[in-house]
Coordinates of C-alpha atoms in Angstrom, one line a residue:
M1 CA 5.5 -31.7 24.2
E2 CA 6.2 -32.6 20.5
A3 CA 9.4 -31.3 19.0
G4 CA 9.0 -28.1 17.2
N5 CA 6.0 -26.9 19.1
P6 CA 6.1 -23.6 21.0
T7 CA 7.0 -23.9 24.7
I8 CA 4.0 -22.7 26.7
A9 CA 4.1 -21.9 30.4
P10 CA 1.2 -23.2 32.6
G11 CA -1.5 -20.7 33.4
T12 CA -4.5 -20.2 35.7
D13 CA -8.2 -19.9 35.0
R14 CA -9.5 -16.4 34.2
A15 CA -12.3 -15.2 31.9
L16 CA -10.1 -12.6 30.2
A17 CA -6.6 -13.2 28.8
V18 CA -4.3 -10.5 27.3
G19 CA -1.9 -11.6 24.6
V20 CA 1.2 -9.8 23.2
T21 CA 3.1 -10.7 20.1
I22 CA 6.9 -10.1 20.2
F23 CA 9.5 -10.0 17.5
S24 CA 12.8 -8.1 17.7
P25 CA 11.2 -5.7 20.3
D26 CA 12.2 -2.2 21.4
E27 CA 12.6 -3.1 25.0
A28 CA 11.5 0.3 26.3
L29 CA 8.2 0.1 24.3
L30 CA 7.6 -3.5 25.4
E31 CA 8.3 -2.7 29.0
A32 CA 5.9 0.3 28.8
L33 CA 3.2 -1.9 27.4
L34 CA 3.6 -4.7 29.9
G35 CA 3.6 -2.1 32.7
R36 CA 0.3 -0.8 31.5
L37 CA -1.1 -4.3 31.4
A38 CA 0.1 -5.3 34.8
G39 CA -3.0 -3.8 36.5
V40 CA -5.5 -5.6 34.2
D41 CA -7.4 -8.5 35.9
A42 CA -6.4 -11.1 33.3
R43 CA -3.9 -13.8 32.4
L44 CA -1.0 -12.1 30.6
L45 CA 0.4 -14.1 27.7
A46 CA 3.3 -13.2 25.4
Y47 CA 4.3 -15.0 22.2
V48 CA 8.0 -14.7 21.2
D49 CA 8.0 -15.4 17.4
G50 CA 11.3 -17.2 17.0
P51 CA 14.5 -18.2 18.7
V52 CA 17.1 -16.1 20.5
G53 CA 19.1 -14.1 18.0
T54 CA 16.3 -14.0 15.5
A55 CA 13.3 -12.8 17.4
I56 CA 14.7 -11.6 20.6
G57 CA 18.0 -11.0 22.5
A58 CA 19.0 -13.5 25.1
D59 CA 19.1 -10.8 27.8
I60 CA 15.6 -9.5 27.0
L61 CA 14.2 -13.0 26.9
E62 CA 15.6 -13.8 30.3
R63 CA 14.1 -10.7 31.9
L64 CA 10.7 -11.7 30.4
R65 CA 11.1 -15.2 31.8
Q66 CA 11.7 -13.7 35.3
R67 CA 8.7 -11.3 35.1
D68 CA 6.0 -12.1 37.6
G69 CA 2.6 -12.9 36.1
L70 CA 3.8 -13.2 32.5
E71 CA 3.3 -16.5 30.7
L72 CA 5.6 -17.0 27.7
I73 CA 5.0 -18.9 24.5
E74 CA 8.4 -19.4 22.9
A75 CA 8.2 -20.4 19.2
P76 CA 11.2 -22.4 17.8
A77 CA 11.1 -20.5 14.5
N78 CA 9.7 -17.3 13.1
A79 CA 6.2 -18.4 12.1
G80 CA 4.6 -15.0 11.6
I81 CA 1.8 -13.0 13.2
G82 CA -1.0 -15.4 12.2
A83 CA 0.6 -18.3 13.9
G84 CA 1.3 -16.1 16.9
L85 CA -2.3 -15.0 17.3
N86 CA -3.5 -18.6 17.0
A87 CA -1.1 -19.7 19.7
L88 CA -2.2 -16.9 22.0
C89 CA -5.9 -17.8 21.4
A90 CA -5.2 -21.5 22.0
A91 CA -3.4 -20.8 25.3
A92 CA -6.1 -18.5 26.5
Q93 CA -8.8 -21.1 25.7
A94 CA -6.7 -23.8 27.5
G95 CA -6.7 -21.6 30.6
G96 CA -10.5 -21.2 30.5
A97 CA -10.7 -17.7 29.1
T98 CA -13.7 -16.6 27.2
H99 CA -12.1 -13.5 25.6
I100 CA -8.6 -12.4 24.7
L101 CA -7.4 -8.8 24.3
L102 CA -4.5 -8.8 21.7
F103 CA -1.7 -6.3 21.4
D104 CA 1.4 -5.7 19.2
Q105 CA 4.5 -5.1 21.2
D106 CA 4.6 -1.4 20.5
S107 CA 1.0 -0.4 21.2
S108 CA 0.2 2.1 24.0
P109 CA -3.3 1.3 25.4
E110 CA -5.0 3.8 27.8
P111 CA -5.9 2.6 31.3
G112 CA -9.3 0.9 31.4
L113 CA -9.3 -0.2 27.8
A114 CA -9.9 -3.9 28.6
E115 CA -12.9 -3.1 30.9
A116 CA -14.4 -0.7 28.4
L117 CA -14.2 -3.2 25.5
L118 CA -15.7 -6.0 27.7
A119 CA -18.6 -3.6 28.5
R120 CA -19.1 -2.8 24.8
H121 CA -19.1 -6.5 23.9
R122 CA -21.8 -7.2 26.6
S123 CA -23.9 -4.3 25.4
L124 CA -23.7 -5.4 21.7
G125 CA -24.7 -8.9 22.7
Q126 CA -27.7 -7.5 24.7
A127 CA -28.6 -5.5 21.6
G128 CA -29.0 -8.7 19.6
E129 CA -25.6 -8.6 17.8
R130 CA -23.0 -11.4 17.6
P131 CA -19.8 -9.5 18.0
A132 CA -16.7 -11.5 17.1
V133 CA -14.3 -8.7 17.9
V134 CA -14.5 -5.1 19.3
G135 CA -11.7 -2.7 18.9
P136 CA -10.6 0.9 19.7
Q137 CA -9.8 3.6 17.2
P138 CA -6.1 3.6 16.5
V139 CA -4.4 7.0 16.4
V140 CA -0.9 8.1 15.6
P141 CA 1.2 8.6 18.7
A142 CA 1.8 12.2 19.7
G143 CA 4.8 13.7 17.9
E144 CA 5.0 11.0 15.3
D145 CA 4.2 11.0 11.6
G146 CA 1.9 8.2 10.4
K147 CA -1.5 7.2 9.0
P148 CA -4.0 5.2 11.1
P149 CA -6.0 2.5 9.3
R150 CA -9.3 3.6 7.7
Y151 CA -12.2 1.3 8.6
P152 CA -15.0 1.0 5.9
S153 CA -18.3 1.3 7.8
R154 CA -21.2 -1.2 7.6
S155 CA -23.7 1.6 8.1
R156 CA -25.1 0.6 11.5
E157 CA -24.4 1.6 15.1
R158 CA -25.1 -0.1 18.4
A159 CA -24.1 0.7 22.0
G160 CA -21.9 3.6 21.0
C161 CA -20.0 1.3 18.5
R162 CA -19.9 1.4 14.7
A163 CA -20.0 -1.8 12.6
V164 CA -17.0 -1.9 10.3
D165 CA -15.5 -4.3 7.8
Y166 CA -12.5 -5.1 10.0
V167 CA -10.4 -3.9 12.9
I168 CA -6.7 -4.4 13.4
T169 CA -5.9 -7.1 16.0
S170 CA -3.8 -4.8 18.2
G171 CA -6.0 -3.5 21.0
S172 CA -9.0 -5.6 19.9
L173 CA -11.0 -7.9 22.1
V174 CA -11.8 -11.3 20.5
D175 CA -14.6 -13.5 21.6
L176 CA -13.0 -17.0 21.8
A177 CA -16.2 -18.9 21.2
A178 CA -16.6 -17.0 17.9
F179 CA -12.9 -17.6 17.2
V180 CA -13.6 -21.4 17.4
D181 CA -16.5 -21.1 15.0
I182 CA -14.9 -18.7 12.5
G183 CA -11.6 -20.6 12.5
P184 CA -8.0 -19.6 13.1
F185 CA -6.2 -16.6 11.7
R186 CA -4.5 -17.3 8.3
A187 CA -0.9 -18.2 9.3
D188 CA 0.1 -18.4 5.6
F189 CA -0.6 -14.7 5.3
F190 CA 2.3 -14.4 7.7
I191 CA 2.3 -10.6 8.3
D192 CA -0.2 -8.5 6.3
G193 CA -4.0 -8.5 5.9
I194 CA -4.5 -11.2 8.6
D195 CA -6.9 -9.2 10.6
L196 CA -8.8 -8.0 7.5
E197 CA -9.3 -11.6 6.2
W198 CA -10.4 -12.9 9.5
S199 CA -12.9 -10.1 10.1
L200 CA -14.4 -10.6 6.7
R201 CA -14.7 -14.3 7.4
A202 CA -16.5 -13.4 10.6
W203 CA -19.0 -11.4 8.7
A204 CA -19.5 -14.3 6.3
K205 CA -20.2 -16.6 9.3
G206 CA -22.9 -14.4 10.7
Y207 CA -20.8 -12.5 13.2
S208 CA -20.1 -8.8 13.4
V209 CA -17.1 -6.6 13.8
W210 CA -17.2 -3.4 15.8
L211 CA -15.2 -0.2 16.4
D212 CA -15.7 2.2 19.4
P213 CA -14.6 5.6 18.0
A214 CA -14.5 7.0 21.6
L215 CA -11.8 4.6 22.7
L216 CA -8.4 5.9 21.3
M217 CA -5.3 3.8 21.2
P218 CA -1.9 5.2 20.1
H219 CA -0.5 2.6 17.6
R220 CA 2.6 2.7 15.4
L221 CA 2.3 1.5 11.8
G222 CA 5.2 1.9 9.4
H223 CA 7.7 4.7 9.7
G224 CA 6.1 7.7 8.2
V225 CA 3.7 8.3 5.3
I226 CA 4.0 8.1 1.5
S227 CA 1.7 10.4 -0.3
A228 CA 1.0 11.6 -3.8
G229 CA -2.2 13.7 -4.3
P230 CA -5.1 11.7 -2.8
I231 CA -3.0 8.6 -2.4
R232 CA -1.7 8.3 1.2
F233 CA -0.4 5.1 2.9
P234 CA 2.2 4.1 5.6
A235 CA 5.8 4.1 4.6
Q236 CA 7.2 0.6 5.0
S237 CA 10.2 -1.4 3.7
E238 CA 10.0 -2.9 0.2
A239 CA 9.8 -6.4 1.7
R240 CA 6.8 -5.4 3.8
M241 CA 5.2 -3.7 0.8
Q242 CA 5.6 -6.8 -1.3
S243 CA 3.8 -8.8 1.4
Y244 CA 1.0 -6.2 1.6
L245 CA 0.5 -6.3 -2.2
R246 CA 0.7 -10.1 -2.4
N247 CA -1.8 -10.7 0.4
R248 CA -4.3 -8.0 -0.9
V249 CA -4.2 -9.7 -4.3
A250 CA -4.8 -13.1 -2.6
L251 CA -7.8 -11.6 -0.8
M252 CA -9.4 -10.8 -4.2
R253 CA -9.8 -14.6 -4.9
L254 CA -11.6 -15.3 -1.6
P255 CA -15.4 -15.7 -1.8
H256 CA -16.1 -14.0 1.5
V257 CA -14.4 -10.7 0.5
P258 CA -17.1 -8.3 -0.7
L259 CA -17.0 -7.2 -4.4
R260 CA -16.7 -3.5 -3.5
L261 CA -13.4 -4.3 -1.6
K262 CA -12.1 -6.3 -4.5
L263 CA -12.9 -3.5 -7.0
R264 CA -11.2 -0.9 -4.7
S265 CA -8.1 -3.1 -4.4
L266 CA -8.1 -3.5 -8.2
A267 CA -8.0 0.3 -8.6
Y268 CA -5.9 1.3 -5.7
L269 CA -3.1 -1.3 -5.5
P270 CA -1.5 -0.4 -8.8
L271 CA -1.5 3.2 -7.8
Q272 CA 0.1 2.5 -4.5
A273 CA 2.7 0.3 -6.2
M274 CA 3.6 3.0 -8.7
V275 CA 3.8 5.8 -6.1
Y276 CA 6.1 3.6 -3.9
A277 CA 8.3 2.5 -6.8
R278 CA 8.7 6.1 -8.0
R279 CA 10.4 7.1 -4.8
S280 CA 12.2 3.8 -4.0
G281 CA 13.9 2.5 -7.1
G282 CA 11.7 2.7 -10.2
W283 CA 11.1 -0.1 -12.6
P284 CA 13.1 -2.8 -10.8
V285 CA 10.9 -2.3 -7.7
L286 CA 7.8 -2.2 -9.8
R287 CA 8.8 -5.6 -11.4
R288 CA 9.2 -7.1 -8.0
F289 CA 5.8 -5.8 -6.9
A290 CA 4.3 -7.4 -10.0
A291 CA 5.9 -10.7 -9.1
A292 CA 4.5 -10.4 -5.6
A293 CA 1.0 -9.8 -7.0
R294 CA 1.4 -12.9 -9.2
H295 CA 2.3 -14.9 -6.2
G296 CA -0.8 -13.7 -4.4
W297 CA -3.0 -14.5 -7.3
A298 CA -1.5 -18.0 -7.5
G299 CA -1.9 -18.5 -3.7
Q300 CA 1.9 -18.7 -3.1
L301 CA 1.9 -17.4 0.4
G302 CA 4.0 -17.9 3.4
A303 CA 7.0 -16.0 4.9
G304 CA 7.2 -13.5 2.1
P305 CA 6.3 -13.0 -1.6
S306 CA 9.7 -14.0 -2.7
G307 CA 10.9 -15.9 0.4
V308 CA 11.8 -12.7 2.3
D309 CA 11.5 -13.2 6.0
A310 CA 9.5 -10.8 8.0
G311 CA 8.4 -10.1 11.6
P312 CA 4.9 -9.8 13.0
A313 CA 2.6 -7.2 11.5
G314 CA 2.6 -3.9 13.2
A315 CA 5.5 -5.0 15.5
Q316 CA 9.2 -4.2 15.1
P317 CA 10.0 -2.6 11.8
L318 CA 11.2 -5.0 9.1
P319 CA 14.5 -4.7 7.2
G320 CA 14.7 -1.1 6.0
E321 CA 11.9 0.2 8.3
A322 CA 14.2 1.1 11.2
A323 CA 16.2 3.6 9.2
S324 CA 15.0 7.2 9.6
R325 CA 14.4 9.3 6.5
A326 CA 17.7 11.1 7.2
E327 CA 19.6 7.8 7.3
K328 CA 17.9 6.8 4.0
A329 CA 19.1 10.0 2.4
A330 CA 22.7 9.0 3.3
M331 CA 22.3 5.8 1.3
E332 CA 24.0 5.8 -2.0
I333 CA 23.7 3.1 -4.7
V334 CA 26.9 2.3 -6.5
T335 CA 27.9 -0.4 -9.0
L336 CA 30.5 -3.0 -7.7
H337 CA 31.5 -6.0 -9.7
G338 CA 28.5 -5.5 -11.9
L339 CA 26.2 -5.5 -8.9
K340 CA 24.2 -2.7 -7.3
V341 CA 25.3 -2.0 -3.7
Q342 CA 24.1 0.3 -1.0
V343 CA 26.7 2.6 0.7
D344 CA 25.8 4.4 3.9
R345 CA 28.0 7.5 3.7
E346 CA 27.2 8.4 7.3
R347 CA 27.4 5.0 9.1
D348 CA 29.6 2.6 7.1
A349 CA 33.2 2.3 8.4
P350 CA 35.7 4.2 6.3
V351 CA 37.6 1.0 5.3
I352 CA 34.4 -0.4 3.9
Q353 CA 33.6 2.7 1.9
R354 CA 37.2 2.8 0.5
G355 CA 36.9 -0.8 -0.5
I356 CA 33.7 -0.2 -2.3
D357 CA 34.8 3.0 -3.9
R358 CA 38.1 1.5 -5.1
G359 CA 36.5 -1.7 -6.3
W360 CA 38.3 -4.2 -4.2
Y361 CA 35.7 -5.0 -1.6
E362 CA 34.7 -8.7 -2.0
G363 CA 36.4 -8.6 -5.4
D364 CA 38.3 -11.9 -5.1
E365 CA 35.3 -13.8 -3.6
V366 CA 33.0 -12.6 -6.5
R367 CA 35.7 -13.4 -9.1
L368 CA 36.3 -16.9 -7.8
A369 CA 32.6 -17.6 -7.4
R370 CA 32.1 -16.8 -11.0
A371 CA 35.0 -19.0 -12.0
V372 CA 34.2 -22.0 -9.8
I373 CA 30.5 -22.3 -9.7
G374 CA 28.2 -23.4 -12.5
P375 CA 24.5 -23.0 -13.0
H376 CA 23.6 -26.5 -11.7
D377 CA 25.5 -26.1 -8.4
R378 CA 23.8 -25.5 -5.1
V379 CA 25.6 -23.1 -2.7
L380 CA 25.8 -22.9 1.1
E381 CA 27.2 -19.5 2.1
L382 CA 28.5 -19.0 5.7
G383 CA 29.0 -15.3 6.5
G384 CA 26.9 -13.4 4.0
G385 CA 27.9 -9.9 5.2
M386 CA 26.3 -7.1 3.2
G387 CA 25.1 -9.6 0.5
V388 CA 27.5 -8.6 -2.2
V389 CA 28.8 -12.2 -2.7
T390 CA 25.3 -13.5 -2.1
S391 CA 24.0 -11.4 -5.0
A392 CA 26.7 -12.8 -7.2
L393 CA 25.9 -16.4 -6.2
A394 CA 22.2 -15.9 -6.8
G395 CA 23.1 -14.5 -10.3
I396 CA 24.9 -17.7 -11.1
V397 CA 22.6 -20.4 -9.7
G398 CA 19.3 -18.7 -8.9
D399 CA 17.8 -17.6 -5.6
A400 CA 16.5 -21.0 -4.5
A401 CA 19.9 -22.7 -4.9
V402 CA 21.6 -20.3 -2.4
L403 CA 21.2 -20.6 1.3
T404 CA 23.1 -18.0 3.4
Y405 CA 23.9 -17.9 7.1
E406 CA 24.7 -14.5 8.7
P407 CA 24.5 -14.3 12.5
N408 CA 25.2 -10.6 12.7
P409 CA 21.8 -8.8 12.9
A410 CA 23.4 -5.5 12.1
V411 CA 24.1 -6.5 8.5
V412 CA 21.2 -8.9 7.6
E413 CA 19.1 -5.9 6.8
R414 CA 21.7 -4.5 4.4
A415 CA 22.2 -7.9 2.8
R416 CA 18.5 -8.2 2.0
A417 CA 18.4 -4.7 0.7
N418 CA 21.4 -5.3 -1.6
L419 CA 19.8 -8.6 -2.8
S420 CA 16.6 -6.8 -3.6
L421 CA 18.5 -4.1 -5.5
N422 CA 19.8 -6.8 -7.8
G423 CA 16.4 -8.6 -8.2
H424 CA 17.1 -11.5 -5.8
A425 CA 15.5 -12.8 -2.6
V426 CA 17.8 -15.4 -1.1
E427 CA 17.0 -17.1 2.2
I428 CA 19.2 -15.7 4.9
R429 CA 19.2 -17.3 8.3
Q430 CA 20.4 -15.2 11.2
R431 CA 22.1 -18.1 12.8
L432 CA 25.5 -19.9 13.0
C433 CA 26.3 -23.2 11.2
R434 CA 28.9 -25.4 12.9
P435 CA 30.1 -29.0 12.6
A436 CA 27.7 -31.4 14.3
S437 CA 30.6 -32.7 16.3
T438 CA 30.7 -29.5 18.4
G439 CA 27.3 -30.5 19.8
A440 CA 26.4 -26.7 20.0
T441 CA 22.9 -25.5 19.9
H442 CA 23.8 -21.9 20.8
A443 CA 27.0 -20.0 20.8
A444 CA 28.3 -16.6 22.0
F445 CA 28.9 -14.3 19.0
R446 CA 30.9 -11.1 19.4
L447 CA 29.7 -8.0 17.4
A448 CA 32.7 -5.9 16.3
E449 CA 32.5 -2.2 15.4
V450 CA 33.4 -3.1 11.8
F451 CA 31.0 -5.9 11.0
W452 CA 33.5 -8.1 9.1
A453 CA 35.5 -8.6 12.3
S454 CA 32.6 -10.1 14.2
G455 CA 32.8 -13.7 15.0
L456 CA 32.7 -16.5 17.6
D457 CA 33.7 -15.2 21.0
R458 CA 37.3 -16.0 21.7
G459 CA 37.6 -13.9 24.9
E460 CA 38.3 -10.6 23.2
A461 CA 37.7 -7.5 25.3
E462 CA 36.0 -5.4 22.6
G463 CA 32.6 -5.8 21.1
R464 CA 29.1 -6.8 22.4
L465 CA 28.2 -10.4 22.9
I466 CA 25.0 -11.9 21.7
E467 CA 23.7 -15.5 21.9
V468 CA 23.0 -17.0 18.5
A469 CA 21.3 -20.3 17.6
V470 CA 23.5 -22.9 15.9
D471 CA 22.5 -25.4 13.1
P472 CA 24.5 -28.5 12.4
L473 CA 26.5 -28.0 9.2
E474 CA 26.2 -31.5 7.9
T475 CA 22.4 -31.5 8.2
V476 CA 22.2 -28.1 6.4
I477 CA 24.5 -29.4 3.6
A478 CA 22.3 -32.5 3.2
T479 CA 18.9 -30.8 3.3
H480 CA 20.0 -28.0 1.0
R481 CA 21.8 -30.5 -1.3
A482 CA 24.8 -28.2 -1.4
T483 CA 27.7 -28.9 -3.8
I484 CA 29.6 -25.7 -3.0
L485 CA 30.6 -24.2 0.3
V486 CA 31.5 -20.5 0.5
M487 CA 32.9 -19.2 3.8
D488 CA 34.0 -15.9 5.2
I489 CA 33.6 -16.5 9.0
E490 CA 36.6 -14.9 10.7
G491 CA 38.4 -18.0 11.7
G492 CA 35.4 -20.2 12.1
E493 CA 36.5 -22.0 8.9
L494 CA 39.1 -23.9 10.9
E495 CA 36.8 -26.3 12.8
I496 CA 34.9 -26.9 9.6
L497 CA 37.9 -27.8 7.6
E498 CA 39.3 -30.0 10.3
T499 CA 36.2 -31.8 11.6
A500 CA 33.1 -31.5 9.5
D501 CA 31.9 -34.2 7.0
L502 CA 32.4 -32.3 3.7
S503 CA 32.0 -35.4 1.5
P504 CA 28.9 -34.1 -0.4
L505 CA 30.8 -31.0 -1.6
R506 CA 32.4 -30.5 -5.0
A507 CA 34.4 -27.4 -4.1
M508 CA 34.9 -24.8 -1.4
I509 CA 35.8 -21.1 -1.6
F510 CA 36.9 -19.4 1.7
E511 CA 38.8 -16.5 3.1
T512 CA 41.6 -17.3 5.6
H513 CA 42.1 -15.3 8.8
E514 CA 45.7 -15.8 9.9
D515 CA 45.7 -12.5 11.8
Q516 CA 43.0 -13.9 14.1
V517 CA 43.8 -17.6 14.3
G518 CA 47.4 -17.8 13.2
Q519 CA 49.3 -19.1 10.2
E520 CA 50.1 -22.5 11.7
A521 CA 46.5 -23.2 12.6
T522 CA 45.3 -22.1 9.2
N523 CA 47.8 -24.3 7.4
A524 CA 46.9 -27.3 9.5
A525 CA 43.2 -26.9 8.8
V526 CA 43.7 -26.6 5.0
L527 CA 45.9 -29.7 5.1
A528 CA 43.3 -31.6 7.1
A529 CA 40.8 -30.9 4.3
C530 CA 43.3 -32.0 1.7
A531 CA 43.9 -35.2 3.6
R532 CA 40.1 -35.9 3.3
G533 CA 39.9 -35.6 -0.5
F534 CA 40.4 -32.0 -1.5
L535 CA 43.1 -30.3 -3.6
I536 CA 44.2 -26.7 -3.5
D537 CA 43.7 -24.9 -6.8
F538 CA 46.8 -22.8 -6.9
K539 CA 45.8 -21.0 -10.2
L540 CA 42.7 -19.5 -8.5
T541 CA 43.8 -19.2 -4.9
R542 CA 45.3 -15.8 -4.1
D543 CA 45.3 -13.0 -1.5
G544 CA 44.1 -15.2 1.3
V545 CA 41.0 -16.5 -0.6
V546 CA 41.4 -20.2 -1.1
V547 CA 39.8 -22.6 -3.6
L548 CA 39.7 -26.3 -2.7
R549 CA 38.2 -28.8 -5.1
R550 CA 37.5 -32.5 -4.7
K551 CA 40.1 -34.8 -6.2
T552 CA 37.5 -36.8 -8.1
S553 CA 35.8 -33.7 -9.6
N554 CA 35.3 -34.0 -13.4
R555 CA 35.3 -31.2 -15.9
G556 CA 31.9 -30.1 -17.2
D557 CA 29.0 -27.8 -16.5
G558 CA 29.1 -26.7 -12.9
E559 CA 32.8 -27.6 -12.8
L560 CA 35.8 -25.7 -11.5
R561 CA 37.4 -23.7 -14.3
H562 CA 41.1 -22.6 -14.1
S563 CA 41.7 -19.0 -14.8
A564 CA 43.8 -18.1 -17.8

C-alpha cells in the first residue's frame, strides 16, 4: 500500500455493498445505523474521514475495528465527503459489487430500504430507463426542526418513482457501472453540492436520477431552519454556509448544469446570504460570503472557501453547528485587545470570563506578538486556545502565514469562530507538534475542565484522556517556512527548547508553566535554548511570557523591537 492512501480491510464478493461515511460521529446515532444495517445481505463498509483525534475518538475507532462484518477504510487525513464516497465505491467495486447503498453516519433508514431500492432500480431498467441512482424521500426526524431537500422534478414517472434533478447521497442506491461511466464524485467540492453536481453530470451522460416518494428516510441536515418570508433553508455554521455558497457559484460555470438552475441560484443565493448575515453578524459575514462566492467563480475549491476545514456533508455538525439555539443565545461578543471575542456566559469557566472582562486574558501574548513580529514573518503557533492570539497573529502577517496547532477539540470550534469574527481563516490542525527526536506519532492528551490546563498526560488523576496524532516539529517548521514560534502548551515547551532543531527561527514567544513542570526544569530549558543561539529579551519578557531572539538577528522589517 502506498503511503498516504486509506487503509482498506479485505472484503468478500457480494452484489450489494453498503457504505457509511464517518467524521466526528455521535456514537449512539452511528451504532443505531450500523445496527439497522446488520441484517442487510450486503458487504458493510465504513469510511473514517481522517485520523484519530480529528475524525474519530480512539475508543470509538477501536470498537468499530472489533465489530463483526464491518470493513473499515481509514483515511490518513480529512479529505472530505467526495473523497470518502469515491473510496467507498472503489472498495465496493473491488469486492465485486454492482451497486452500493450510501449513508451519512446519522441517517435512520427503515427496514427493507435496500431491497426496495434494488427492486425500483430493476423496474426502472425494465421500463427502458438508465438509472444511475435511486433514492428515498428524506424527512425530518420526529420531534426535530429541519427542512428536507426539495428535488426539482423532471416531469416523468416510472415504476412508482419520479425523475428528479438530483438526490442526496445518503440513503441512495448507486449503480456502480454507471458510476464508472459518469466519473467520480467531485472531491474538490469537499462537502456541499457533491450529490447535485454528480446527479446533473449523470443526466448529461444519458443516465437518469430517481426518487421514490413512498420510501421515507429520516435524515438530519443542519440544526434547525432559517426563514424569512418565502425564504427557508437549513441553519448551519458560517463555515458550512460559505462552502455551500462557494460550491453553488462554482456549479454555475459548469456546462452540464441546466440554465434554469443557474438562474435560480443567481436569484436565490444573494437572498439566502443576506438573510443568514442579518441574523449572524451583519456586514462582516456578508463580506465573507462574497469572498466565498468569488472563490467559487474562480474555481478555488477544496477544504473550504477560505481554508476552513470541514467534515463530511450531512454528517456531524461543523464548528458552530453543535451548539443549540439556547447556547448561541448565551454567546456574547466583546472587544479584547482590539479583537472581537466570543464569551459563553453559561459555559466558560469564571476565570476565563474574568480575564476577558478585565482585559488581561492573553494580553501579554498579544502585546508581545505585535512588538516582535513583522509583516514578512511566518508564524507557527502551538496551542491556539480560543484563537485570540491567533487572530492577532493573522492581523500582523496574514492568514496564510500563520499555522496553528490546537489538540483540544473542545476549543477548536471557538478558535475558528473568533477568527471568523475578525475576518480571518487560519489553518488549525487538531494535532500535537513535538520534536522529531521523540519519535512519537500519537500521544495521550489530557482534557482539563478549564481548557488552558489541558496538556500532555503526565499521570494526573483528573481530566479525560484522548489520543492525538503528532507531527514532527522540525518538519512543520520547514514546510511552513516559519520564522517565529509562539507557544502556550502547558509545559510542553520544555522538550522543544531542550531538544528541537530551532535553527530556522528568528524569535520565539512562549508562556512558561513553572507550576506544572517546576522552576528548575523551566530555567534549564530556557538556558538550553540560549546555549544554541538564542538570547532572552529582558525588556519584553514579563509575567511568565518569555521572548527569545536569535543572536545573529538584525534590525529591520520583521525584526524584534524593544518596548519603550
